[in-house]
PDB file of C-alpha atoms in Angstrom:
ATOM      1  CA  MET A   1     -18.390 -28.167  -5.491  1.00 91.00           C
ATOM      2  CA  ARG A   2     -20.144 -27.825  -2.150  1.00 95.00           C
ATOM      3  CA  ALA A   3     -19.672 -24.923   0.247  1.00 96.00           C
ATOM      4  CA  ALA A   4     -21.071 -23.759   3.569  1.00 97.00           C
ATOM      5  CA  ALA A   5     -21.947 -20.121   4.288  1.00 96.00           C
ATOM      6  CA  ILE A   6     -21.886 -18.570   7.779  1.00 96.00           C
ATOM      7  CA  PHE A   7     -23.472 -15.170   8.383  1.00 96.00           C
ATOM      8  CA  GLY A   8     -22.423 -12.865  11.190  1.00 93.00           C
ATOM      9  CA  PRO A   9     -24.388  -9.904  12.603  1.00 90.00           C
ATOM     10  CA  GLY A  10     -25.358  -7.469   9.840  1.00 84.00           C
ATOM     11  CA  SER A  11     -24.914  -9.966   7.014  1.00 89.00           C
ATOM     12  CA  SER A  12     -27.480 -12.260   5.419  1.00 89.00           C
ATOM     13  CA  ILE A  13     -28.247 -14.467   2.441  1.00 91.00           C
ATOM     14  CA  LYS A  14     -28.153 -11.325   0.282  1.00 92.00           C
ATOM     15  CA  ASN A  15     -24.380 -11.172   0.733  1.00 93.00           C
ATOM     16  CA  LEU A  16     -24.106 -14.619  -0.789  1.00 94.00           C
ATOM     17  CA  LYS A  17     -25.604 -13.663  -4.172  1.00 92.00           C
ATOM     18  CA  LEU A  18     -22.327 -12.339  -5.596  1.00 92.00           C
ATOM     19  CA  PHE A  19     -20.648 -15.638  -4.772  1.00 93.00           C
ATOM     20  CA  GLN A  20     -23.440 -17.651  -6.364  1.00 90.00           C
ATOM     21  CA  LYS A  21     -23.066 -15.955  -9.752  1.00 84.00           C
ATOM     22  CA  HIS A  22     -21.166 -17.813 -12.471  1.00 69.00           C
ATOM     23  CA  SER A  23     -20.440 -20.643 -10.053  1.00 74.00           C
ATOM     24  CA  GLU A  24     -21.432 -24.300 -10.003  1.00 85.00           C
ATOM     25  CA  VAL A  25     -21.582 -24.547  -6.240  1.00 91.00           C
ATOM     26  CA  THR A  26     -24.128 -26.170  -3.952  1.00 93.00           C
ATOM     27  CA  TRP A  27     -24.512 -24.087  -0.796  1.00 94.00           C
ATOM     28  CA  LEU A  28     -25.236 -25.203   2.747  1.00 94.00           C
ATOM     29  CA  ILE A  29     -26.173 -22.568   5.329  1.00 94.00           C
ATOM     30  CA  ASP A  30     -24.307 -22.791   8.652  1.00 93.00           C
ATOM     31  CA  LEU A  31     -21.431 -25.019   9.723  1.00 94.00           C
ATOM     32  CA  PRO A  32     -21.419 -28.610   8.471  1.00 94.00           C
ATOM     33  CA  ALA A  33     -21.479 -31.448  10.977  1.00 92.00           C
ATOM     34  CA  ASN A  34     -18.349 -32.991   9.470  1.00 94.00           C
ATOM     35  CA  SER A  35     -15.755 -32.333   6.787  1.00 93.00           C
ATOM     36  CA  ASN A  36     -17.346 -34.746   4.310  1.00 94.00           C
ATOM     37  CA  GLN A  37     -20.380 -32.533   3.738  1.00 96.00           C
ATOM     38  CA  VAL A  38     -18.669 -29.586   2.023  1.00 96.00           C
ATOM     39  CA  ASP A  39     -15.398 -28.626   0.343  1.00 95.00           C
ATOM     40  CA  ALA A  40     -15.012 -25.106   1.790  1.00 96.00           C
ATOM     41  CA  ILE A  41     -16.528 -22.631   4.271  1.00 97.00           C
ATOM     42  CA  VAL A  42     -17.254 -18.950   3.584  1.00 97.00           C
ATOM     43  CA  ILE A  43     -17.701 -16.639   6.569  1.00 97.00           C
ATOM     44  CA  PHE A  44     -19.509 -13.331   6.058  1.00 97.00           C
ATOM     45  CA  GLY A  45     -18.576 -11.258   9.093  1.00 95.00           C
ATOM     46  CA  GLY A  46     -15.843  -9.634  11.112  1.00 93.00           C
ATOM     47  CA  ASP A  47     -13.311 -10.664  13.721  1.00 95.00           C
ATOM     48  CA  GLY A  48     -15.934 -11.616  16.297  1.00 94.00           C
ATOM     49  CA  THR A  49     -17.776 -13.921  13.894  1.00 95.00           C
ATOM     50  CA  VAL A  50     -14.556 -15.660  12.874  1.00 97.00           C
ATOM     51  CA  HIS A  51     -13.481 -15.948  16.512  1.00 97.00           C
ATOM     52  CA  HIS A  52     -16.778 -17.542  17.513  1.00 96.00           C
ATOM     53  CA  HIS A  53     -16.286 -20.409  15.027  1.00 97.00           C
ATOM     54  CA  LEU A  54     -12.532 -21.012  15.293  1.00 97.00           C
ATOM     55  CA  ALA A  55     -12.708 -24.152  17.413  1.00 96.00           C
ATOM     56  CA  GLN A  56     -15.082 -25.839  14.929  1.00 97.00           C
ATOM     57  CA  LEU A  57     -13.061 -24.631  11.946  1.00 97.00           C
ATOM     58  CA  VAL A  58      -9.901 -26.152  13.418  1.00 97.00           C
ATOM     59  CA  ARG A  59     -11.749 -29.414  13.965  1.00 96.00           C
ATOM     60  CA  LEU A  60     -13.126 -29.529  10.395  1.00 97.00           C
ATOM     61  CA  GLN A  61      -9.827 -28.587   8.690  1.00 97.00           C
ATOM     62  CA  LEU A  62     -11.655 -27.252   5.617  1.00 97.00           C
ATOM     63  CA  PRO A  63     -10.484 -24.255   3.543  1.00 97.00           C
ATOM     64  CA  VAL A  64     -12.018 -21.062   4.960  1.00 98.00           C
ATOM     65  CA  LEU A  65     -12.700 -17.805   3.139  1.00 98.00           C
ATOM     66  CA  VAL A  66     -13.414 -14.653   5.161  1.00 98.00           C
ATOM     67  CA  VAL A  67     -15.593 -11.964   3.592  1.00 97.00           C
ATOM     68  CA  PRO A  68     -15.116  -8.714   5.574  1.00 96.00           C
ATOM     69  CA  CYS A  69     -18.635  -7.670   6.631  1.00 92.00           C
ATOM     70  CA  GLY A  70     -18.149  -6.908  10.323  1.00 87.00           C
ATOM     71  CA  SER A  71     -17.530  -3.919  12.563  1.00 83.00           C
ATOM     72  CA  GLY A  72     -13.892  -5.032  12.838  1.00 85.00           C
ATOM     73  CA  ASN A  73     -12.131  -6.803   9.970  1.00 94.00           C
ATOM     74  CA  ASP A  74      -8.503  -6.981  11.095  1.00 95.00           C
ATOM     75  CA  PHE A  75      -8.236 -10.723  10.504  1.00 97.00           C
ATOM     76  CA  ALA A  76      -9.458 -10.373   6.904  1.00 97.00           C
ATOM     77  CA  ARG A  77      -6.995  -7.529   6.296  1.00 97.00           C
ATOM     78  CA  ALA A  78      -4.149  -9.660   7.651  1.00 97.00           C
ATOM     79  CA  LEU A  79      -5.116 -12.192   4.963  1.00 97.00           C
ATOM     80  CA  LYS A  80      -4.960  -9.417   2.302  1.00 97.00           C
ATOM     81  CA  LEU A  81      -8.753  -9.470   2.036  1.00 97.00           C
ATOM     82  CA  GLY A  82      -9.498  -5.778   2.462  1.00 95.00           C
ATOM     83  CA  SER A  83     -12.890  -5.790   0.743  1.00 95.00           C
ATOM     84  CA  VAL A  84     -15.700  -8.008  -0.490  1.00 95.00           C
ATOM     85  CA  ARG A  85     -14.204  -7.679  -3.962  1.00 96.00           C
ATOM     86  CA  ASP A  86     -10.899  -9.171  -2.758  1.00 97.00           C
ATOM     87  CA  SER A  87     -12.716 -12.107  -1.193  1.00 97.00           C
ATOM     88  CA  LEU A  88     -14.797 -12.645  -4.338  1.00 95.00           C
ATOM     89  CA  ALA A  89     -11.658 -12.752  -6.497  1.00 95.00           C
ATOM     90  CA  ALA A  90     -10.049 -15.248  -4.119  1.00 96.00           C
ATOM     91  CA  TRP A  91     -13.202 -17.385  -4.161  1.00 95.00           C
ATOM     92  CA  ARG A  92     -13.420 -17.453  -7.953  1.00 93.00           C
ATOM     93  CA  LYS A  93      -9.804 -18.534  -8.155  1.00 94.00           C
ATOM     94  CA  PHE A  94     -10.362 -21.271  -5.590  1.00 94.00           C
ATOM     95  CA  SER A  95     -13.617 -22.547  -7.113  1.00 91.00           C
ATOM     96  CA  ALA A  96     -11.922 -22.697 -10.522  1.00 89.00           C
ATOM     97  CA  GLY A  97      -9.374 -25.122  -9.101  1.00 88.00           C
ATOM     98  CA  GLY A  98      -6.783 -22.630  -7.901  1.00 84.00           C
ATOM     99  CA  SER A  99      -4.215 -23.542  -5.281  1.00 90.00           C
ATOM    100  CA  ASN A 100      -4.681 -20.408  -3.174  1.00 95.00           C
ATOM    101  CA  VAL A 101      -5.105 -22.229   0.159  1.00 97.00           C
ATOM    102  CA  ARG A 102      -2.516 -21.774   2.902  1.00 97.00           C
ATOM    103  CA  ALA A 103      -2.161 -22.973   6.482  1.00 97.00           C
ATOM    104  CA  ILE A 104      -1.832 -20.228   9.087  1.00 98.00           C
ATOM    105  CA  ASP A 105      -1.233 -20.185  12.836  1.00 98.00           C
ATOM    106  CA  LEU A 106      -3.747 -19.391  15.538  1.00 98.00           C
ATOM    107  CA  GLY A 107      -3.134 -18.153  19.033  1.00 98.00           C
ATOM    108  CA  VAL A 108      -4.385 -20.218  21.963  1.00 98.00           C
ATOM    109  CA  VAL A 109      -5.368 -18.919  25.401  1.00 97.00           C
ATOM    110  CA  MET A 110      -5.534 -21.514  28.184  1.00 94.00           C
ATOM    111  CA  PRO A 111      -6.592 -20.520  31.705  1.00 92.00           C
ATOM    112  CA  PHE A 112      -4.863 -22.406  34.483  1.00 82.00           C
ATOM    113  CA  ILE A 113      -5.385 -22.783  38.205  1.00 73.00           C
ATOM    114  CA  THR A 114      -2.457 -22.415  40.564  1.00 62.00           C
ATOM    115  CA  ASP A 115      -2.618 -24.723  43.536  1.00 55.00           C
ATOM    116  CA  ARG A 116      -1.114 -22.694  46.358  1.00 51.00           C
ATOM    117  CA  HIS A 117      -0.633 -25.830  48.461  1.00 48.00           C
ATOM    118  CA  GLY A 118       2.117 -27.129  46.205  1.00 48.00           C
ATOM    119  CA  ALA A 119       0.238 -29.664  44.085  1.00 47.00           C
ATOM    120  CA  GLY A 120       1.167 -27.889  40.876  1.00 55.00           C
ATOM    121  CA  GLU A 121      -0.907 -26.245  38.163  1.00 55.00           C
ATOM    122  CA  VAL A 122      -4.073 -27.811  36.787  1.00 54.00           C
ATOM    123  CA  PRO A 123      -4.960 -26.576  33.277  1.00 52.00           C
ATOM    124  CA  ALA A 124      -8.560 -25.594  32.673  1.00 49.00           C
ATOM    125  CA  PRO A 125     -10.278 -27.912  30.199  1.00 55.00           C
ATOM    126  CA  ARG A 126     -11.064 -25.401  27.480  1.00 82.00           C
ATOM    127  CA  GLU A 127      -8.715 -23.793  24.962  1.00 91.00           C
ATOM    128  CA  HIS A 128      -9.673 -20.489  23.372  1.00 96.00           C
ATOM    129  CA  TYR A 129      -8.381 -19.905  19.841  1.00 98.00           C
ATOM    130  CA  PHE A 130      -7.830 -16.427  18.441  1.00 98.00           C
ATOM    131  CA  GLY A 131      -6.838 -15.169  15.026  1.00 97.00           C
ATOM    132  CA  CYS A 132      -5.607 -11.620  15.629  1.00 97.00           C
ATOM    133  CA  VAL A 133      -4.681 -10.275  19.060  1.00 97.00           C
ATOM    134  CA  GLY A 134      -5.470 -11.026  22.692  1.00 97.00           C
ATOM    135  CA  GLY A 135      -4.840  -8.743  25.592  1.00 95.00           C
ATOM    136  CA  VAL A 136      -5.083  -7.975  29.291  1.00 96.00           C
ATOM    137  CA  GLY A 137      -5.290  -4.544  30.828  1.00 94.00           C
ATOM    138  CA  LEU A 138      -6.450  -1.268  29.317  1.00 92.00           C
ATOM    139  CA  ASP A 139      -7.081  -2.712  25.853  1.00 90.00           C
ATOM    140  CA  ALA A 140      -9.389  -5.365  27.346  1.00 91.00           C
ATOM    141  CA  GLU A 141     -11.325  -2.635  29.148  1.00 91.00           C
ATOM    142  CA  ILE A 142     -11.591  -0.658  25.891  1.00 89.00           C
ATOM    143  CA  ALA A 143     -12.873  -3.758  24.075  1.00 89.00           C
ATOM    144  CA  ARG A 144     -15.440  -4.360  26.811  1.00 89.00           C
ATOM    145  CA  ARG A 145     -16.771  -0.822  26.459  1.00 89.00           C
ATOM    146  CA  ALA A 146     -16.691  -0.878  22.657  1.00 86.00           C
ATOM    147  CA  ASN A 147     -18.794  -4.049  22.608  1.00 82.00           C
ATOM    148  CA  ARG A 148     -21.582  -2.139  24.356  1.00 83.00           C
ATOM    149  CA  LEU A 149     -21.843   0.386  21.520  1.00 81.00           C
ATOM    150  CA  PRO A 150     -24.312   0.015  18.628  1.00 81.00           C
ATOM    151  CA  ARG A 151     -22.843  -2.055  15.819  1.00 75.00           C
ATOM    152  CA  TRP A 152     -22.706   0.845  13.342  1.00 73.00           C
ATOM    153  CA  LEU A 153     -20.800   2.957  15.858  1.00 76.00           C
ATOM    154  CA  ARG A 154     -18.338   0.113  16.606  1.00 75.00           C
ATOM    155  CA  ALA A 155     -17.636  -0.070  12.879  1.00 70.00           C
ATOM    156  CA  HIS A 156     -16.837   3.660  12.714  1.00 69.00           C
ATOM    157  CA  GLY A 157     -14.274   4.296  15.415  1.00 74.00           C
ATOM    158  CA  GLY A 158     -15.861   2.455  18.327  1.00 77.00           C
ATOM    159  CA  TYR A 159     -12.485   1.443  19.749  1.00 75.00           C
ATOM    160  CA  SER A 160     -11.189   5.017  19.610  1.00 80.00           C
ATOM    161  CA  LEU A 161     -14.391   6.376  21.143  1.00 83.00           C
ATOM    162  CA  SER A 162     -14.052   3.926  24.035  1.00 87.00           C
ATOM    163  CA  PHE A 163     -10.412   4.791  24.749  1.00 85.00           C
ATOM    164  CA  LEU A 164     -10.834   7.955  26.802  1.00 84.00           C
ATOM    165  CA  PRO A 165     -13.682   6.720  29.067  1.00 85.00           C
ATOM    166  CA  ALA A 166     -11.712   3.530  29.723  1.00 86.00           C
ATOM    167  CA  LEU A 167      -8.504   5.437  30.433  1.00 86.00           C
ATOM    168  CA  LEU A 168     -10.105   7.787  32.942  1.00 84.00           C
ATOM    169  CA  LYS A 169     -11.193   4.912  35.189  1.00 84.00           C
ATOM    170  CA  PHE A 170      -8.331   2.492  34.567  1.00 87.00           C
ATOM    171  CA  ALA A 171      -5.384   1.910  36.896  1.00 87.00           C
ATOM    172  CA  PRO A 172      -2.339  -0.190  35.915  1.00 89.00           C
ATOM    173  CA  ARG A 173      -2.273  -3.643  37.437  1.00 88.00           C
ATOM    174  CA  ALA A 174       0.639  -5.720  38.692  1.00 92.00           C
ATOM    175  CA  MET A 175       1.297  -8.448  36.104  1.00 93.00           C
ATOM    176  CA  LYS A 176       3.864 -11.233  36.189  1.00 93.00           C
ATOM    177  CA  ILE A 177       4.843 -12.377  32.695  1.00 92.00           C
ATOM    178  CA  SER A 178       6.828 -15.591  32.224  1.00 91.00           C
ATOM    179  CA  VAL A 179       8.367 -16.936  29.020  1.00 90.00           C
ATOM    180  CA  PRO A 180      10.067 -20.294  28.319  1.00 85.00           C
ATOM    181  CA  HIS A 181      13.609 -20.658  29.586  1.00 70.00           C
ATOM    182  CA  ASP A 182      16.217 -20.526  26.820  1.00 65.00           C
ATOM    183  CA  GLU A 183      17.598 -23.970  27.625  1.00 53.00           C
ATOM    184  CA  ASN A 184      14.331 -25.708  28.544  1.00 57.00           C
ATOM    185  CA  LEU A 185      11.188 -24.677  26.646  1.00 56.00           C
ATOM    186  CA  GLU A 186       8.999 -26.523  29.170  1.00 61.00           C
ATOM    187  CA  ALA A 187      10.291 -24.415  32.073  1.00 63.00           C
ATOM    188  CA  PHE A 188       9.202 -20.794  32.441  1.00 71.00           C
ATOM    189  CA  ALA A 189      11.483 -17.973  33.520  1.00 67.00           C
ATOM    190  CA  ALA A 190       9.381 -15.514  35.506  1.00 66.00           C
ATOM    191  CA  GLN A 191       9.925 -11.785  35.771  1.00 68.00           C
ATOM    192  CA  GLY A 192       8.887  -9.866  38.840  1.00 66.00           C
ATOM    193  CA  ALA A 193       5.384  -8.424  38.873  1.00 79.00           C
ATOM    194  CA  LYS A 194       5.301  -4.863  37.511  1.00 86.00           C
ATOM    195  CA  PRO A 195       2.535  -2.266  37.067  1.00 90.00           C
ATOM    196  CA  ILE A 196       1.495  -2.630  33.426  1.00 93.00           C
ATOM    197  CA  LEU A 197      -1.126  -0.847  31.356  1.00 93.00           C
ATOM    198  CA  VAL A 198      -1.375  -3.258  28.426  1.00 93.00           C
ATOM    199  CA  THR A 199      -0.114  -6.724  27.634  1.00 95.00           C
ATOM    200  CA  ALA A 200      -1.056  -7.706  24.096  1.00 96.00           C
ATOM    201  CA  PHE A 201      -0.130 -11.043  22.503  1.00 97.00           C
ATOM    202  CA  ALA A 202      -0.507 -11.052  18.750  1.00 98.00           C
ATOM    203  CA  ASN A 203      -0.836 -13.565  15.945  1.00 98.00           C
ATOM    204  CA  ALA A 204      -1.634 -10.771  13.444  1.00 98.00           C
ATOM    205  CA  PRO A 205      -0.496  -7.140  13.331  1.00 97.00           C
ATOM    206  CA  ALA A 206      -3.685  -5.253  14.198  1.00 95.00           C
ATOM    207  CA  TYR A 207      -6.811  -5.152  16.331  1.00 92.00           C
ATOM    208  CA  GLY A 208      -9.502  -2.620  17.212  1.00 88.00           C
ATOM    209  CA  GLY A 209     -10.180  -1.687  13.590  1.00 87.00           C
ATOM    210  CA  GLY A 210      -6.647  -1.066  12.368  1.00 89.00           C
ATOM    211  CA  MET A 211      -4.500  -0.449  15.454  1.00 91.00           C
ATOM    212  CA  LYS A 212      -1.108  -1.966  14.606  1.00 95.00           C
ATOM    213  CA  ILE A 213      -0.205  -3.004  18.119  1.00 95.00           C
ATOM    214  CA  ALA A 214       2.164  -5.682  16.761  1.00 97.00           C
ATOM    215  CA  PRO A 215       3.340  -4.382  13.379  1.00 96.00           C
ATOM    216  CA  ARG A 216       5.897  -7.189  12.908  1.00 96.00           C
ATOM    217  CA  ALA A 217       3.485 -10.065  13.558  1.00 97.00           C
ATOM    218  CA  GLN A 218       2.898 -12.647  10.821  1.00 97.00           C
ATOM    219  CA  LEU A 219       0.203 -15.284  10.552  1.00 97.00           C
ATOM    220  CA  ASP A 220       2.547 -18.145   9.682  1.00 96.00           C
ATOM    221  CA  ASP A 221       5.778 -17.604  11.624  1.00 96.00           C
ATOM    222  CA  GLY A 222       5.072 -19.966  14.521  1.00 96.00           C
ATOM    223  CA  ALA A 223       5.396 -17.240  17.156  1.00 96.00           C
ATOM    224  CA  LEU A 224       3.467 -14.635  19.111  1.00 97.00           C
ATOM    225  CA  ASP A 225       4.480 -10.982  19.060  1.00 97.00           C
ATOM    226  CA  VAL A 226       4.097  -9.557  22.550  1.00 97.00           C
ATOM    227  CA  CYS A 227       3.679  -5.823  23.179  1.00 96.00           C
ATOM    228  CA  ILE A 228       3.800  -4.588  26.774  1.00 95.00           C
ATOM    229  CA  ILE A 229       3.041  -0.969  27.656  1.00 94.00           C
ATOM    230  CA  HIS A 230       4.438  -0.219  31.070  1.00 93.00           C
ATOM    231  CA  ASN A 231       3.011   2.363  33.410  1.00 91.00           C
ATOM    232  CA  MET A 232       3.141   5.993  32.257  1.00 91.00           C
ATOM    233  CA  ASN A 233       1.146   9.114  32.982  1.00 89.00           C
ATOM    234  CA  LYS A 234      -2.199   9.400  31.254  1.00 87.00           C
ATOM    235  CA  PHE A 235      -1.288  12.468  29.221  1.00 89.00           C
ATOM    236  CA  LYS A 236       1.662  10.651  27.659  1.00 89.00           C
ATOM    237  CA  LEU A 237      -0.529   7.622  27.012  1.00 88.00           C
ATOM    238  CA  CYS A 238      -3.028   9.848  25.185  1.00 88.00           C
ATOM    239  CA  CYS A 239      -0.166  11.047  22.979  1.00 87.00           C
ATOM    240  CA  LEU A 240       0.940   7.445  22.426  1.00 87.00           C
ATOM    241  CA  PHE A 241      -2.508   6.196  21.385  1.00 88.00           C
ATOM    242  CA  PRO A 242      -2.620   7.655  17.816  1.00 89.00           C
ATOM    243  CA  THR A 243       0.864   6.293  17.009  1.00 92.00           C
ATOM    244  CA  VAL A 244      -0.381   2.723  17.479  1.00 92.00           C
ATOM    245  CA  TYR A 245      -2.489   3.030  14.313  1.00 89.00           C
ATOM    246  CA  PHE A 246       0.744   3.398  12.355  1.00 91.00           C
ATOM    247  CA  GLY A 247       2.861   0.964  14.376  1.00 91.00           C
ATOM    248  CA  ARG A 248       5.184   3.752  15.525  1.00 92.00           C
ATOM    249  CA  HIS A 249       4.902   3.155  19.241  1.00 94.00           C
ATOM    250  CA  LEU A 250       7.738   0.596  19.481  1.00 94.00           C
ATOM    251  CA  SER A 251      10.439   3.251  19.917  1.00 92.00           C
ATOM    252  CA  ILE A 252       8.865   4.649  23.086  1.00 92.00           C
ATOM    253  CA  PRO A 253      10.883   3.644  26.222  1.00 93.00           C
ATOM    254  CA  GLN A 254       7.812   2.400  28.115  1.00 93.00           C
ATOM    255  CA  VAL A 255       6.946  -0.041  25.309  1.00 94.00           C
ATOM    256  CA  GLU A 256       8.495  -3.534  25.427  1.00 94.00           C
ATOM    257  CA  TYR A 257       8.248  -5.788  22.366  1.00 96.00           C
ATOM    258  CA  PHE A 258       9.431  -9.353  21.852  1.00 95.00           C
ATOM    259  CA  ARG A 259       8.526 -12.661  20.192  1.00 95.00           C
ATOM    260  CA  THR A 260       7.885 -15.976  21.893  1.00 94.00           C
ATOM    261  CA  GLU A 261       6.119 -19.288  21.300  1.00 93.00           C
ATOM    262  CA  ARG A 262       4.551 -19.359  24.776  1.00 93.00           C
ATOM    263  CA  LEU A 263       3.990 -17.121  27.752  1.00 94.00           C
ATOM    264  CA  ARG A 264       2.238 -17.141  31.081  1.00 94.00           C
ATOM    265  CA  LEU A 265       0.505 -14.138  32.577  1.00 95.00           C
ATOM    266  CA  GLU A 266      -0.501 -13.858  36.233  1.00 93.00           C
ATOM    267  CA  THR A 267      -2.082 -10.908  38.017  1.00 92.00           C
ATOM    268  CA  ASP A 268      -2.638  -9.930  41.639  1.00 87.00           C
ATOM    269  CA  ARG A 269      -6.355 -10.528  41.121  1.00 91.00           C
ATOM    270  CA  PRO A 270      -8.253 -12.095  38.179  1.00 93.00           C
ATOM    271  CA  LEU A 271      -8.474  -9.763  35.179  1.00 94.00           C
ATOM    272  CA  GLU A 272     -10.563 -10.150  32.051  1.00 95.00           C
ATOM    273  CA  VAL A 273      -8.848 -11.456  28.934  1.00 96.00           C
ATOM    274  CA  TYR A 274     -10.140 -10.390  25.526  1.00 96.00           C
ATOM    275  CA  ALA A 275      -9.124 -11.811  22.144  1.00 96.00           C
ATOM    276  CA  ASP A 276     -10.335 -10.708  18.716  1.00 96.00           C
ATOM    277  CA  GLY A 277     -12.446  -8.161  20.595  1.00 92.00           C
ATOM    278  CA  GLU A 278     -14.327 -10.882  22.510  1.00 94.00           C
ATOM    279  CA  TYR A 279     -14.217 -11.877  26.171  1.00 95.00           C
ATOM    280  CA  VAL A 280     -12.588 -15.310  26.593  1.00 95.00           C
ATOM    281  CA  CYS A 281     -11.655 -15.862  30.265  1.00 95.00           C
ATOM    282  CA  ARG A 282      -9.821 -14.396  33.264  1.00 94.00           C
ATOM    283  CA  THR A 283      -6.210 -14.530  34.358  1.00 94.00           C
ATOM    284  CA  PRO A 284      -4.024 -16.433  35.113  1.00 94.00           C
ATOM    285  CA  ILE A 285      -3.468 -17.710  31.570  1.00 95.00           C
ATOM    286  CA  GLU A 286      -0.997 -19.490  29.356  1.00 94.00           C
ATOM    287  CA  VAL A 287      -0.809 -18.358  25.742  1.00 96.00           C
ATOM    288  CA  SER A 288       0.710 -20.378  22.908  1.00 96.00           C
ATOM    289  CA  VAL A 289       0.708 -20.856  19.141  1.00 97.00           C
ATOM    290  CA  ALA A 290      -1.119 -23.588  17.219  1.00 97.00           C
ATOM    291  CA  ARG A 291       1.029 -23.856  14.127  1.00 97.00           C
ATOM    292  CA  GLY A 292      -0.785 -24.328  10.820  1.00 97.00           C
ATOM    293  CA  ALA A 293      -4.073 -24.807  12.661  1.00 98.00           C
ATOM    294  CA  LEU A 294      -6.354 -23.115  10.111  1.00 98.00           C
ATOM    295  CA  ARG A 295      -6.518 -23.472   6.316  1.00 98.00           C
ATOM    296  CA  VAL A 296      -7.522 -20.221   4.637  1.00 98.00           C
ATOM    297  CA  ILE A 297      -8.323 -19.127   1.094  1.00 97.00           C
ATOM    298  CA  ARG A 298      -6.191 -16.100   0.202  1.00 95.00           C
ATOM    299  CA  PRO A 299      -5.788 -13.913  -2.876  1.00 92.00           C
TER     300      PRO A 299
END
């Protein structure tokens, strides 16, 4: 069998040695040019490393194994790969001819340009795939700050450490969120713009190193779970923050939660959009689901 290995920050060829033992595999380093060169791809890294390669992985349509070696490993955990040992067991099963490959969904963020002169909306040319969660608002500001921290600090509570500094300088923004009309999925029913702290759209339950912002999300259900945190005072938000790690925030009145296949998000001025902890674009955006877009090796 032939396999390609991709190494994210903090990982190296040393991480590959465990996977080379007791295995008749020829290894290629880095992404192959086409799907005929290898039979599978193994990514050593976290959410950011996976996110960086998603577009190529979708194009290649090869089975992908994630080995959690990053500062954030929420995507690997959603695949039930909580440790290197879990990934090694899944790899050995696969390389021995096992059928532990499944197709999962990915989220897609597409910026669009609104022509205010009535000519309609012109989609931007580039789609941005994400595996876990994307967001606009306070969580995007937290991600931006966390990315500035040293890698070792990001891996040990960087998101939590960035919460309070981000909160102190953050003000809720007016956001207009539109979802498909019940009778016509191509037409969007818009809500009025409201001051919102966080709008998170999720393909997987967690982000930020274990924050279960969308505890009901599944990787293969063909839908996004959307969590909106409406404006509240900062003291109450500080009390809310720890509950997100356990997915217990959904009962709070200022939290709105629903599922949809598509949504549009517009703001009074362009805001940064982050997905899988990485900057992707600015609002306005359309978000959708790419069903079965990625083939993954699971336990």
